[in-house]
Amino acid sequence: MTLNKWRRATEWFMTALALVFLLAYSWEVLARTHILLCEMVINIIWMAFIVDYVVSILLAEDKKTWFKDNLLMLVSIALPVFRPLRLLRLVAVLNVLNRTGGMAVRGRITLYTCCSVTLLMYIGALAELDVERGVPGASITDFGEAIWWSFVTVTTVGYGDLSPVTWQGRCVAIGLMITGVALIGIVTATLASWIVDRVRDETDKRADEAESETERLRHNVRELTDTVNQLRDDIAQLRRL
């Protein structure tokens, strides 16, 4: 068993567990019923993520490099306060869809970015509401306010009408801010790529048209030259007569 084989064998299963985790976590935060059942489901899935992490690091050829590249995964399973980070596993499923999709690269990037940001905004809103609700002085007390705060934070607008008061909520805010900066970078790069492609296509089109016009002129010049040579031959024959 190699790390790649383990990943291929467990990729969809772990993604399904992450989806169940998301449903249980959403129910616990929003509905606030069957909390014990939700916590049991969350803890079982948490153990599954721990097993996946341990097996992955044991199968990795370069364990030191793999450990450095997966610090976020370690944090998500080691610290209960960062348990929403385990839902980032759902973002990984988009890589699978990208590999099987037939869209152009820019289309895949756009789809990946939109889906990832939407998921992160929802997770961020849940996490923020989970840690802020019931805290004295908190302004984020329901899901509507949480999703609004998550949206303005990701888009880097930051109206300031809602802000976290707990250190856990501020950690969530930092993560969403970083996501927002990355989103702006991706959107800018995608737009710039589209503009460059359009300019290149237009330039290539004009170059093709110019080349066609040049070829047509060359053809006309050759015909004119042949005509002139024929006239010269006719004049020469008339002079001999």
JSON list of C-alpha atoms in Angstrom, two decimals:
[
{"chain": "A", "resi": 1, "resn": "MET", "atom": "CA", "xyz": [0.00, 0.00, 0.00]},
{"chain": "A", "resi": 2, "resn": "THR", "atom": "CA", "xyz": [1.34, 3.41, -1.01]},
{"chain": "A", "resi": 3, "resn": "LEU", "atom": "CA", "xyz": [0.11, 6.86, -0.08]},
{"chain": "A", "resi": 4, "resn": "ASN", "atom": "CA", "xyz": [-1.34, 7.45, -3.54]},
{"chain": "A", "resi": 5, "resn": "LYS", "atom": "CA", "xyz": [-3.26, 4.15, -3.43]},
{"chain": "A", "resi": 6, "resn": "TRP", "atom": "CA", "xyz": [-4.54, 4.99, 0.05]},
{"chain": "A", "resi": 7, "resn": "ARG", "atom": "CA", "xyz": [-5.69, 8.39, -1.15]},
{"chain": "A", "resi": 8, "resn": "ARG", "atom": "CA", "xyz": [-7.47, 6.92, -4.16]},
{"chain": "A", "resi": 9, "resn": "ALA", "atom": "CA", "xyz": [-9.12, 4.25, -2.01]},
{"chain": "A", "resi": 10, "resn": "THR", "atom": "CA", "xyz": [-10.34, 6.63, 0.71]},
{"chain": "A", "resi": 11, "resn": "GLU", "atom": "CA", "xyz": [-10.86, 9.90, -1.14]},
{"chain": "A", "resi": 12, "resn": "TRP", "atom": "CA", "xyz": [-14.60, 9.57, -1.73]},
{"chain": "A", "resi": 13, "resn": "PHE", "atom": "CA", "xyz": [-15.24, 7.83, 1.59]},
{"chain": "A", "resi": 14, "resn": "MET", "atom": "CA", "xyz": [-13.53, 10.58, 3.59]},
{"chain": "A", "resi": 15, "resn": "THR", "atom": "CA", "xyz": [-15.33, 13.20, 1.53]},
{"chain": "A", "resi": 16, "resn": "ALA", "atom": "CA", "xyz": [-18.64, 11.53, 2.36]},
{"chain": "A", "resi": 17, "resn": "LEU", "atom": "CA", "xyz": [-17.69, 11.58, 6.05]},
{"chain": "A", "resi": 18, "resn": "ALA", "atom": "CA", "xyz": [-16.88, 15.27, 5.76]},
{"chain": "A", "resi": 19, "resn": "LEU", "atom": "CA", "xyz": [-20.31, 15.86, 4.25]},
{"chain": "A", "resi": 20, "resn": "VAL", "atom": "CA", "xyz": [-21.96, 13.99, 7.14]},
{"chain": "A", "resi": 21, "resn": "PHE", "atom": "CA", "xyz": [-19.80, 16.06, 9.50]},
{"chain": "A", "resi": 22, "resn": "LEU", "atom": "CA", "xyz": [-21.07, 19.23, 7.82]},
{"chain": "A", "resi": 23, "resn": "LEU", "atom": "CA", "xyz": [-24.69, 18.13, 8.21]},
{"chain": "A", "resi": 24, "resn": "ALA", "atom": "CA", "xyz": [-24.23, 17.18, 11.86]},
{"chain": "A", "resi": 25, "resn": "TYR", "atom": "CA", "xyz": [-22.32, 20.37, 12.65]},
{"chain": "A", "resi": 26, "resn": "SER", "atom": "CA", "xyz": [-24.92, 22.52, 10.84]},
{"chain": "A", "resi": 27, "resn": "TRP", "atom": "CA", "xyz": [-27.76, 20.82, 12.71]},
{"chain": "A", "resi": 28, "resn": "GLU", "atom": "CA", "xyz": [-26.00, 21.28, 16.03]},
{"chain": "A", "resi": 29, "resn": "VAL", "atom": "CA", "xyz": [-25.33, 24.98, 15.46]},
{"chain": "A", "resi": 30, "resn": "LEU", "atom": "CA", "xyz": [-28.54, 25.97, 13.70]},
{"chain": "A", "resi": 31, "resn": "ALA", "atom": "CA", "xyz": [-31.25, 23.65, 15.05]},
{"chain": "A", "resi": 32, "resn": "ARG", "atom": "CA", "xyz": [-29.67, 23.16, 18.48]},
{"chain": "A", "resi": 33, "resn": "THR", "atom": "CA", "xyz": [-31.48, 19.88, 19.00]},
{"chain": "A", "resi": 34, "resn": "HIS", "atom": "CA", "xyz": [-30.17, 16.30, 19.36]},
{"chain": "A", "resi": 35, "resn": "ILE", "atom": "CA", "xyz": [-26.88, 17.85, 20.42]},
{"chain": "A", "resi": 36, "resn": "LEU", "atom": "CA", "xyz": [-25.60, 14.64, 22.01]},
{"chain": "A", "resi": 37, "resn": "LEU", "atom": "CA", "xyz": [-26.27, 12.65, 18.83]},
{"chain": "A", "resi": 38, "resn": "CYS", "atom": "CA", "xyz": [-24.58, 15.31, 16.71]},
{"chain": "A", "resi": 39, "resn": "GLU", "atom": "CA", "xyz": [-21.58, 15.38, 19.01]},
{"chain": "A", "resi": 40, "resn": "MET", "atom": "CA", "xyz": [-21.31, 11.59, 18.84]},
{"chain": "A", "resi": 41, "resn": "VAL", "atom": "CA", "xyz": [-21.37, 11.64, 15.04]},
{"chain": "A", "resi": 42, "resn": "ILE", "atom": "CA", "xyz": [-18.84, 14.47, 14.97]},
{"chain": "A", "resi": 43, "resn": "ASN", "atom": "CA", "xyz": [-16.50, 12.66, 17.36]},
{"chain": "A", "resi": 44, "resn": "ILE", "atom": "CA", "xyz": [-16.69, 9.39, 15.40]},
{"chain": "A", "resi": 45, "resn": "ILE", "atom": "CA", "xyz": [-15.84, 11.20, 12.18]},
{"chain": "A", "resi": 46, "resn": "TRP", "atom": "CA", "xyz": [-13.10, 13.06, 14.05]},
{"chain": "A", "resi": 47, "resn": "MET", "atom": "CA", "xyz": [-11.55, 9.69, 14.94]},
{"chain": "A", "resi": 48, "resn": "ALA", "atom": "CA", "xyz": [-11.79, 8.65, 11.29]},
{"chain": "A", "resi": 49, "resn": "PHE", "atom": "CA", "xyz": [-9.85, 11.76, 10.29]},
{"chain": "A", "resi": 50, "resn": "ILE", "atom": "CA", "xyz": [-7.23, 10.98, 12.91]},
{"chain": "A", "resi": 51, "resn": "VAL", "atom": "CA", "xyz": [-6.86, 7.44, 11.51]},
{"chain": "A", "resi": 52, "resn": "ASP", "atom": "CA", "xyz": [-6.57, 8.86, 7.99]},
{"chain": "A", "resi": 53, "resn": "TYR", "atom": "CA", "xyz": [-3.89, 11.31, 9.14]},
{"chain": "A", "resi": 54, "resn": "VAL", "atom": "CA", "xyz": [-1.86, 8.62, 10.95]},
{"chain": "A", "resi": 55, "resn": "VAL", "atom": "CA", "xyz": [-2.05, 6.17, 8.05]},
{"chain": "A", "resi": 56, "resn": "SER", "atom": "CA", "xyz": [-1.14, 8.88, 5.54]},
{"chain": "A", "resi": 57, "resn": "ILE", "atom": "CA", "xyz": [1.95, 9.98, 7.44]},
{"chain": "A", "resi": 58, "resn": "LEU", "atom": "CA", "xyz": [3.04, 6.36, 7.91]},
{"chain": "A", "resi": 59, "resn": "LEU", "atom": "CA", "xyz": [2.71, 5.68, 4.18]},
{"chain": "A", "resi": 60, "resn": "ALA", "atom": "CA", "xyz": [4.43, 8.90, 3.10]},
{"chain": "A", "resi": 61, "resn": "GLU", "atom": "CA", "xyz": [7.90, 8.33, 1.68]},
{"chain": "A", "resi": 62, "resn": "ASP", "atom": "CA", "xyz": [9.20, 11.70, 2.84]},
{"chain": "A", "resi": 63, "resn": "LYS", "atom": "CA", "xyz": [7.44, 12.01, 6.20]},
{"chain": "A", "resi": 64, "resn": "LYS", "atom": "CA", "xyz": [9.08, 15.31, 7.10]},
{"chain": "A", "resi": 65, "resn": "THR", "atom": "CA", "xyz": [7.92, 17.02, 3.90]},
{"chain": "A", "resi": 66, "resn": "TRP", "atom": "CA", "xyz": [4.44, 15.50, 4.16]},
{"chain": "A", "resi": 67, "resn": "PHE", "atom": "CA", "xyz": [4.17, 16.71, 7.76]},
{"chain": "A", "resi": 68, "resn": "LYS", "atom": "CA", "xyz": [5.12, 20.26, 6.76]},
{"chain": "A", "resi": 69, "resn": "ASP", "atom": "CA", "xyz": [2.66, 20.25, 3.86]},
{"chain": "A", "resi": 70, "resn": "ASN", "atom": "CA", "xyz": [-0.24, 19.08, 6.05]},
{"chain": "A", "resi": 71, "resn": "LEU", "atom": "CA", "xyz": [0.08, 21.22, 9.17]},
{"chain": "A", "resi": 72, "resn": "LEU", "atom": "CA", "xyz": [-3.48, 22.49, 8.66]},
{"chain": "A", "resi": 73, "resn": "MET", "atom": "CA", "xyz": [-4.78, 18.93, 8.82]},
{"chain": "A", "resi": 74, "resn": "LEU", "atom": "CA", "xyz": [-2.85, 18.36, 12.04]},
{"chain": "A", "resi": 75, "resn": "VAL", "atom": "CA", "xyz": [-4.29, 21.52, 13.59]},
{"chain": "A", "resi": 76, "resn": "SER", "atom": "CA", "xyz": [-7.82, 20.54, 12.57]},
{"chain": "A", "resi": 77, "resn": "ILE", "atom": "CA", "xyz": [-7.64, 17.19, 14.34]},
{"chain": "A", "resi": 78, "resn": "ALA", "atom": "CA", "xyz": [-5.49, 18.24, 17.30]},
{"chain": "A", "resi": 79, "resn": "LEU", "atom": "CA", "xyz": [-7.43, 21.30, 18.48]},
{"chain": "A", "resi": 80, "resn": "PRO", "atom": "CA", "xyz": [-11.19, 20.93, 19.03]},
{"chain": "A", "resi": 81, "resn": "VAL", "atom": "CA", "xyz": [-11.75, 24.65, 18.52]},
{"chain": "A", "resi": 82, "resn": "PHE", "atom": "CA", "xyz": [-10.60, 24.28, 14.91]},
{"chain": "A", "resi": 83, "resn": "ARG", "atom": "CA", "xyz": [-12.90, 21.36, 14.13]},
{"chain": "A", "resi": 84, "resn": "PRO", "atom": "CA", "xyz": [-14.63, 23.24, 11.24]},
{"chain": "A", "resi": 85, "resn": "LEU", "atom": "CA", "xyz": [-11.29, 23.06, 9.41]},
{"chain": "A", "resi": 86, "resn": "ARG", "atom": "CA", "xyz": [-11.95, 19.36, 8.90]},
{"chain": "A", "resi": 87, "resn": "LEU", "atom": "CA", "xyz": [-14.67, 20.38, 6.47]},
{"chain": "A", "resi": 88, "resn": "LEU", "atom": "CA", "xyz": [-11.98, 21.58, 4.08]},
{"chain": "A", "resi": 89, "resn": "ARG", "atom": "CA", "xyz": [-11.92, 17.95, 3.00]},
{"chain": "A", "resi": 90, "resn": "LEU", "atom": "CA", "xyz": [-15.04, 18.84, 0.96]},
{"chain": "A", "resi": 91, "resn": "VAL", "atom": "CA", "xyz": [-12.99, 21.30, -1.07]},
{"chain": "A", "resi": 92, "resn": "ALA", "atom": "CA", "xyz": [-10.71, 18.45, -2.14]},
{"chain": "A", "resi": 93, "resn": "VAL", "atom": "CA", "xyz": [-13.55, 16.74, -3.98]},
{"chain": "A", "resi": 94, "resn": "LEU", "atom": "CA", "xyz": [-13.44, 19.58, -6.51]},
{"chain": "A", "resi": 95, "resn": "ASN", "atom": "CA", "xyz": [-10.00, 18.35, -7.56]},
{"chain": "A", "resi": 96, "resn": "VAL", "atom": "CA", "xyz": [-11.57, 15.02, -8.47]},
{"chain": "A", "resi": 97, "resn": "LEU", "atom": "CA", "xyz": [-14.27, 16.77, -10.49]},
{"chain": "A", "resi": 98, "resn": "ASN", "atom": "CA", "xyz": [-11.61, 18.84, -12.22]},
{"chain": "A", "resi": 99, "resn": "ARG", "atom": "CA", "xyz": [-9.72, 15.72, -13.27]},
{"chain": "A", "resi": 100, "resn": "THR", "atom": "CA", "xyz": [-12.85, 14.17, -14.76]},
{"chain": "A", "resi": 101, "resn": "GLY", "atom": "CA", "xyz": [-14.34, 17.33, -16.24]},
{"chain": "A", "resi": 102, "resn": "GLY", "atom": "CA", "xyz": [-13.89, 18.47, -19.81]},
{"chain": "A", "resi": 103, "resn": "MET", "atom": "CA", "xyz": [-13.92, 22.20, -19.20]},
{"chain": "A", "resi": 104, "resn": "ALA", "atom": "CA", "xyz": [-11.08, 24.51, -20.11]},
{"chain": "A", "resi": 105, "resn": "VAL", "atom": "CA", "xyz": [-8.54, 25.41, -17.46]},
{"chain": "A", "resi": 106, "resn": "ARG", "atom": "CA", "xyz": [-10.04, 28.84, -16.83]},
{"chain": "A", "resi": 107, "resn": "GLY", "atom": "CA", "xyz": [-13.50, 27.30, -16.42]},
{"chain": "A", "resi": 108, "resn": "ARG", "atom": "CA", "xyz": [-12.21, 24.76, -13.90]},
{"chain": "A", "resi": 109, "resn": "ILE", "atom": "CA", "xyz": [-10.43, 27.49, -11.95]},
{"chain": "A", "resi": 110, "resn": "THR", "atom": "CA", "xyz": [-13.59, 29.59, -11.86]},
{"chain": "A", "resi": 111, "resn": "LEU", "atom": "CA", "xyz": [-15.74, 26.65, -10.72]},
{"chain": "A", "resi": 112, "resn": "TYR", "atom": "CA", "xyz": [-13.20, 25.61, -8.09]},
{"chain": "A", "resi": 113, "resn": "THR", "atom": "CA", "xyz": [-12.90, 29.15, -6.75]},
{"chain": "A", "resi": 114, "resn": "CYS", "atom": "CA", "xyz": [-16.65, 29.82, -6.57]},
{"chain": "A", "resi": 115, "resn": "CYS", "atom": "CA", "xyz": [-17.44, 26.50, -4.90]},
{"chain": "A", "resi": 116, "resn": "SER", "atom": "CA", "xyz": [-14.54, 26.77, -2.47]},
{"chain": "A", "resi": 117, "resn": "VAL", "atom": "CA", "xyz": [-15.36, 30.32, -1.41]},
{"chain": "A", "resi": 118, "resn": "THR", "atom": "CA", "xyz": [-19.07, 29.52, -1.01]},
{"chain": "A", "resi": 119, "resn": "LEU", "atom": "CA", "xyz": [-18.24, 26.51, 1.16]},
{"chain": "A", "resi": 120, "resn": "LEU", "atom": "CA", "xyz": [-15.72, 28.45, 3.24]},
{"chain": "A", "resi": 121, "resn": "MET", "atom": "CA", "xyz": [-18.18, 31.31, 3.76]},
{"chain": "A", "resi": 122, "resn": "TYR", "atom": "CA", "xyz": [-20.81, 28.86, 5.01]},
{"chain": "A", "resi": 123, "resn": "ILE", "atom": "CA", "xyz": [-18.34, 27.04, 7.26]},
{"chain": "A", "resi": 124, "resn": "GLY", "atom": "CA", "xyz": [-17.00, 30.35, 8.54]},
{"chain": "A", "resi": 125, "resn": "ALA", "atom": "CA", "xyz": [-20.50, 31.55, 9.37]},
{"chain": "A", "resi": 126, "resn": "LEU", "atom": "CA", "xyz": [-21.26, 28.33, 11.26]},
{"chain": "A", "resi": 127, "resn": "ALA", "atom": "CA", "xyz": [-17.99, 28.45, 13.18]},
{"chain": "A", "resi": 128, "resn": "GLU", "atom": "CA", "xyz": [-18.43, 32.14, 14.01]},
{"chain": "A", "resi": 129, "resn": "LEU", "atom": "CA", "xyz": [-21.96, 31.65, 15.27]},
{"chain": "A", "resi": 130, "resn": "ASP", "atom": "CA", "xyz": [-20.87, 28.60, 17.27]},
{"chain": "A", "resi": 131, "resn": "VAL", "atom": "CA", "xyz": [-18.24, 30.53, 19.24]},
{"chain": "A", "resi": 132, "resn": "GLU", "atom": "CA", "xyz": [-19.90, 33.96, 19.41]},
{"chain": "A", "resi": 133, "resn": "ARG", "atom": "CA", "xyz": [-23.49, 33.13, 20.33]},
{"chain": "A", "resi": 134, "resn": "GLY", "atom": "CA", "xyz": [-24.20, 33.59, 24.02]},
{"chain": "A", "resi": 135, "resn": "VAL", "atom": "CA", "xyz": [-21.01, 35.55, 24.70]},
{"chain": "A", "resi": 136, "resn": "PRO", "atom": "CA", "xyz": [-21.55, 38.89, 26.52]},
{"chain": "A", "resi": 137, "resn": "GLY", "atom": "CA", "xyz": [-21.18, 41.81, 24.12]},
{"chain": "A", "resi": 138, "resn": "ALA", "atom": "CA", "xyz": [-21.33, 39.63, 21.00]},
{"chain": "A", "resi": 139, "resn": "SER", "atom": "CA", "xyz": [-22.98, 41.17, 17.94]},
{"chain": "A", "resi": 140, "resn": "ILE", "atom": "CA", "xyz": [-23.19, 37.95, 15.91]},
{"chain": "A", "resi": 141, "resn": "THR", "atom": "CA", "xyz": [-26.06, 36.10, 17.53]},
{"chain": "A", "resi": 142, "resn": "ASP", "atom": "CA", "xyz": [-27.98, 34.44, 14.67]},
{"chain": "A", "resi": 143, "resn": "PHE", "atom": "CA", "xyz": [-27.13, 32.74, 11.39]},
{"chain": "A", "resi": 144, "resn": "GLY", "atom": "CA", "xyz": [-28.34, 35.63, 9.24]},
{"chain": "A", "resi": 145, "resn": "GLU", "atom": "CA", "xyz": [-25.87, 37.97, 10.91]},
{"chain": "A", "resi": 146, "resn": "ALA", "atom": "CA", "xyz": [-23.15, 35.31, 10.74]},
{"chain": "A", "resi": 147, "resn": "ILE", "atom": "CA", "xyz": [-23.54, 34.72, 6.99]},
{"chain": "A", "resi": 148, "resn": "TRP", "atom": "CA", "xyz": [-23.64, 38.48, 6.36]},
{"chain": "A", "resi": 149, "resn": "TRP", "atom": "CA", "xyz": [-20.49, 38.97, 8.42]},
{"chain": "A", "resi": 150, "resn": "SER", "atom": "CA", "xyz": [-18.82, 36.06, 6.59]},
{"chain": "A", "resi": 151, "resn": "PHE", "atom": "CA", "xyz": [-19.71, 37.55, 3.19]},
{"chain": "A", "resi": 152, "resn": "VAL", "atom": "CA", "xyz": [-18.42, 41.06, 3.92]},
{"chain": "A", "resi": 153, "resn": "THR", "atom": "CA", "xyz": [-15.27, 39.60, 5.48]},
{"chain": "A", "resi": 154, "resn": "VAL", "atom": "CA", "xyz": [-14.45, 37.34, 2.52]},
{"chain": "A", "resi": 155, "resn": "THR", "atom": "CA", "xyz": [-15.06, 40.18, 0.07]},
{"chain": "A", "resi": 156, "resn": "THR", "atom": "CA", "xyz": [-12.74, 42.37, 2.22]},
{"chain": "A", "resi": 157, "resn": "VAL", "atom": "CA", "xyz": [-15.46, 45.04, 2.51]},
{"chain": "A", "resi": 158, "resn": "GLY", "atom": "CA", "xyz": [-15.64, 44.89, 6.29]},
{"chain": "A", "resi": 159, "resn": "TYR", "atom": "CA", "xyz": [-18.44, 47.31, 7.17]},
{"chain": "A", "resi": 160, "resn": "GLY", "atom": "CA", "xyz": [-17.64, 47.00, 10.85]},
{"chain": "A", "resi": 161, "resn": "ASP", "atom": "CA", "xyz": [-21.29, 46.68, 11.87]},
{"chain": "A", "resi": 162, "resn": "LEU", "atom": "CA", "xyz": [-20.58, 43.13, 13.08]},
{"chain": "A", "resi": 163, "resn": "SER", "atom": "CA", "xyz": [-17.32, 41.95, 14.61]},
{"chain": "A", "resi": 164, "resn": "PRO", "atom": "CA", "xyz": [-16.17, 38.98, 16.70]},
{"chain": "A", "resi": 165, "resn": "VAL", "atom": "CA", "xyz": [-15.37, 39.48, 20.37]},
{"chain": "A", "resi": 166, "resn": "THR", "atom": "CA", "xyz": [-13.84, 36.06, 21.16]},
{"chain": "A", "resi": 167, "resn": "TRP", "atom": "CA", "xyz": [-10.33, 34.99, 20.17]},
{"chain": "A", "resi": 168, "resn": "GLN", "atom": "CA", "xyz": [-11.77, 31.93, 18.41]},
{"chain": "A", "resi": 169, "resn": "GLY", "atom": "CA", "xyz": [-14.05, 34.19, 16.36]},
{"chain": "A", "resi": 170, "resn": "ARG", "atom": "CA", "xyz": [-11.13, 36.40, 15.46]},
{"chain": "A", "resi": 171, "resn": "CYS", "atom": "CA", "xyz": [-9.17, 33.36, 14.30]},
{"chain": "A", "resi": 172, "resn": "VAL", "atom": "CA", "xyz": [-12.09, 32.51, 12.00]},
{"chain": "A", "resi": 173, "resn": "ALA", "atom": "CA", "xyz": [-12.07, 36.11, 10.78]},
{"chain": "A", "resi": 174, "resn": "ILE", "atom": "CA", "xyz": [-8.37, 35.92, 9.96]},
{"chain": "A", "resi": 175, "resn": "GLY", "atom": "CA", "xyz": [-8.94, 32.76, 7.94]},
{"chain": "A", "resi": 176, "resn": "LEU", "atom": "CA", "xyz": [-11.76, 34.39, 5.97]},
{"chain": "A", "resi": 177, "resn": "MET", "atom": "CA", "xyz": [-9.67, 37.51, 5.37]},
{"chain": "A", "resi": 178, "resn": "ILE", "atom": "CA", "xyz": [-6.86, 35.41, 3.92]},
{"chain": "A", "resi": 179, "resn": "THR", "atom": "CA", "xyz": [-9.44, 33.62, 1.78]},
{"chain": "A", "resi": 180, "resn": "GLY", "atom": "CA", "xyz": [-10.75, 36.98, 0.56]},
{"chain": "A", "resi": 181, "resn": "VAL", "atom": "CA", "xyz": [-7.30, 38.19, -0.45]},
{"chain": "A", "resi": 182, "resn": "ALA", "atom": "CA", "xyz": [-6.67, 34.93, -2.28]},
{"chain": "A", "resi": 183, "resn": "LEU", "atom": "CA", "xyz": [-10.07, 35.25, -3.99]},
{"chain": "A", "resi": 184, "resn": "ILE", "atom": "CA", "xyz": [-9.25, 38.75, -5.24]},
{"chain": "A", "resi": 185, "resn": "GLY", "atom": "CA", "xyz": [-5.92, 37.47, -6.56]},
{"chain": "A", "resi": 186, "resn": "ILE", "atom": "CA", "xyz": [-7.55, 34.58, -8.41]},
{"chain": "A", "resi": 187, "resn": "VAL", "atom": "CA", "xyz": [-10.30, 36.77, -9.89]},
{"chain": "A", "resi": 188, "resn": "THR", "atom": "CA", "xyz": [-7.76, 39.37, -11.00]},
{"chain": "A", "resi": 189, "resn": "ALA", "atom": "CA", "xyz": [-5.49, 36.73, -12.54]},
{"chain": "A", "resi": 190, "resn": "THR", "atom": "CA", "xyz": [-8.41, 35.05, -14.33]},
{"chain": "A", "resi": 191, "resn": "LEU", "atom": "CA", "xyz": [-9.66, 38.38, -15.69]},
{"chain": "A", "resi": 192, "resn": "ALA", "atom": "CA", "xyz": [-6.15, 39.35, -16.82]},
{"chain": "A", "resi": 193, "resn": "SER", "atom": "CA", "xyz": [-5.74, 35.96, -18.49]},
{"chain": "A", "resi": 194, "resn": "TRP", "atom": "CA", "xyz": [-9.06, 36.43, -20.32]},
{"chain": "A", "resi": 195, "resn": "ILE", "atom": "CA", "xyz": [-8.06, 39.92, -21.53]},
{"chain": "A", "resi": 196, "resn": "VAL", "atom": "CA", "xyz": [-4.64, 38.68, -22.70]},
{"chain": "A", "resi": 197, "resn": "ASP", "atom": "CA", "xyz": [-6.28, 35.81, -24.59]},
{"chain": "A", "resi": 198, "resn": "ARG", "atom": "CA", "xyz": [-8.77, 38.16, -26.26]},
{"chain": "A", "resi": 199, "resn": "VAL", "atom": "CA", "xyz": [-5.98, 40.55, -27.29]},
{"chain": "A", "resi": 200, "resn": "ARG", "atom": "CA", "xyz": [-3.89, 37.64, -28.59]},
{"chain": "A", "resi": 201, "resn": "ASP", "atom": "CA", "xyz": [-6.85, 36.23, -30.53]},
{"chain": "A", "resi": 202, "resn": "GLU", "atom": "CA", "xyz": [-7.58, 39.62, -32.05]},
{"chain": "A", "resi": 203, "resn": "THR", "atom": "CA", "xyz": [-3.91, 40.09, -32.92]},
{"chain": "A", "resi": 204, "resn": "ASP", "atom": "CA", "xyz": [-3.73, 36.63, -34.49]},
{"chain": "A", "resi": 205, "resn": "LYS", "atom": "CA", "xyz": [-6.91, 37.33, -36.44]},
{"chain": "A", "resi": 206, "resn": "ARG", "atom": "CA", "xyz": [-5.53, 40.58, -37.80]},
{"chain": "A", "resi": 207, "resn": "ALA", "atom": "CA", "xyz": [-2.22, 38.92, -38.60]},
{"chain": "A", "resi": 208, "resn": "ASP", "atom": "CA", "xyz": [-4.05, 36.20, -40.53]},
{"chain": "A", "resi": 209, "resn": "GLU", "atom": "CA", "xyz": [-6.07, 38.81, -42.40]},
{"chain": "A", "resi": 210, "resn": "ALA", "atom": "CA", "xyz": [-2.90, 40.78, -43.19]},
{"chain": "A", "resi": 211, "resn": "GLU", "atom": "CA", "xyz": [-1.18, 37.62, -44.37]},
{"chain": "A", "resi": 212, "resn": "SER", "atom": "CA", "xyz": [-4.15, 36.76, -46.58]},
{"chain": "A", "resi": 213, "resn": "GLU", "atom": "CA", "xyz": [-4.17, 40.27, -48.03]},
{"chain": "A", "resi": 214, "resn": "THR", "atom": "CA", "xyz": [-0.44, 40.11, -48.65]},
{"chain": "A", "resi": 215, "resn": "GLU", "atom": "CA", "xyz": [-0.80, 36.75, -50.39]},
{"chain": "A", "resi": 216, "resn": "ARG", "atom": "CA", "xyz": [-3.60, 38.18, -52.54]},
{"chain": "A", "resi": 217, "resn": "LEU", "atom": "CA", "xyz": [-1.46, 41.15, -53.52]},
{"chain": "A", "resi": 218, "resn": "ARG", "atom": "CA", "xyz": [1.43, 38.84, -54.37]},
{"chain": "A", "resi": 219, "resn": "HIS", "atom": "CA", "xyz": [-0.89, 36.78, -56.55]},
{"chain": "A", "resi": 220, "resn": "ASN", "atom": "CA", "xyz": [-2.09, 39.94, -58.34]},
{"chain": "A", "resi": 221, "resn": "VAL", "atom": "CA", "xyz": [1.51, 41.09, -58.86]},
{"chain": "A", "resi": 222, "resn": "ARG", "atom": "CA", "xyz": [2.42, 37.70, -60.36]},
{"chain": "A", "resi": 223, "resn": "GLU", "atom": "CA", "xyz": [-0.57, 37.87, -62.70]},
{"chain": "A", "resi": 224, "resn": "LEU", "atom": "CA", "xyz": [0.33, 41.43, -63.69]},
{"chain": "A", "resi": 225, "resn": "THR", "atom": "CA", "xyz": [3.94, 40.40, -64.29]},
{"chain": "A", "resi": 226, "resn": "ASP", "atom": "CA", "xyz": [2.82, 37.50, -66.48]},
{"chain": "A", "resi": 227, "resn": "THR", "atom": "CA", "xyz": [0.55, 39.85, -68.42]},
{"chain": "A", "resi": 228, "resn": "VAL", "atom": "CA", "xyz": [3.36, 42.36, -68.97]},
{"chain": "A", "resi": 229, "resn": "ASN", "atom": "CA", "xyz": [5.72, 39.61, -70.13]},
{"chain": "A", "resi": 230, "resn": "GLN", "atom": "CA", "xyz": [3.06, 38.33, -72.55]},
{"chain": "A", "resi": 231, "resn": "LEU", "atom": "CA", "xyz": [2.59, 41.85, -73.93]},
{"chain": "A", "resi": 232, "resn": "ARG", "atom": "CA", "xyz": [6.33, 42.19, -74.40]},
{"chain": "A", "resi": 233, "resn": "ASP", "atom": "CA", "xyz": [6.43, 38.93, -76.34]},
{"chain": "A", "resi": 234, "resn": "ASP", "atom": "CA", "xyz": [3.51, 40.05, -78.53]},
{"chain": "A", "resi": 235, "resn": "ILE", "atom": "CA", "xyz": [5.19, 43.43, -79.22]},
{"chain": "A", "resi": 236, "resn": "ALA", "atom": "CA", "xyz": [8.47, 41.64, -80.10]},
{"chain": "A", "resi": 237, "resn": "GLN", "atom": "CA", "xyz": [6.65, 39.38, -82.58]},
{"chain": "A", "resi": 238, "resn": "LEU", "atom": "CA", "xyz": [4.89, 42.37, -84.19]},
{"chain": "A", "resi": 239, "resn": "ARG", "atom": "CA", "xyz": [8.21, 44.16, -84.64]},
{"chain": "A", "resi": 240, "resn": "ARG", "atom": "CA", "xyz": [9.68, 41.13, -86.43]},
{"chain": "A", "resi": 241, "resn": "LEU", "atom": "CA", "xyz": [6.77, 41.18, -88.83]}
]
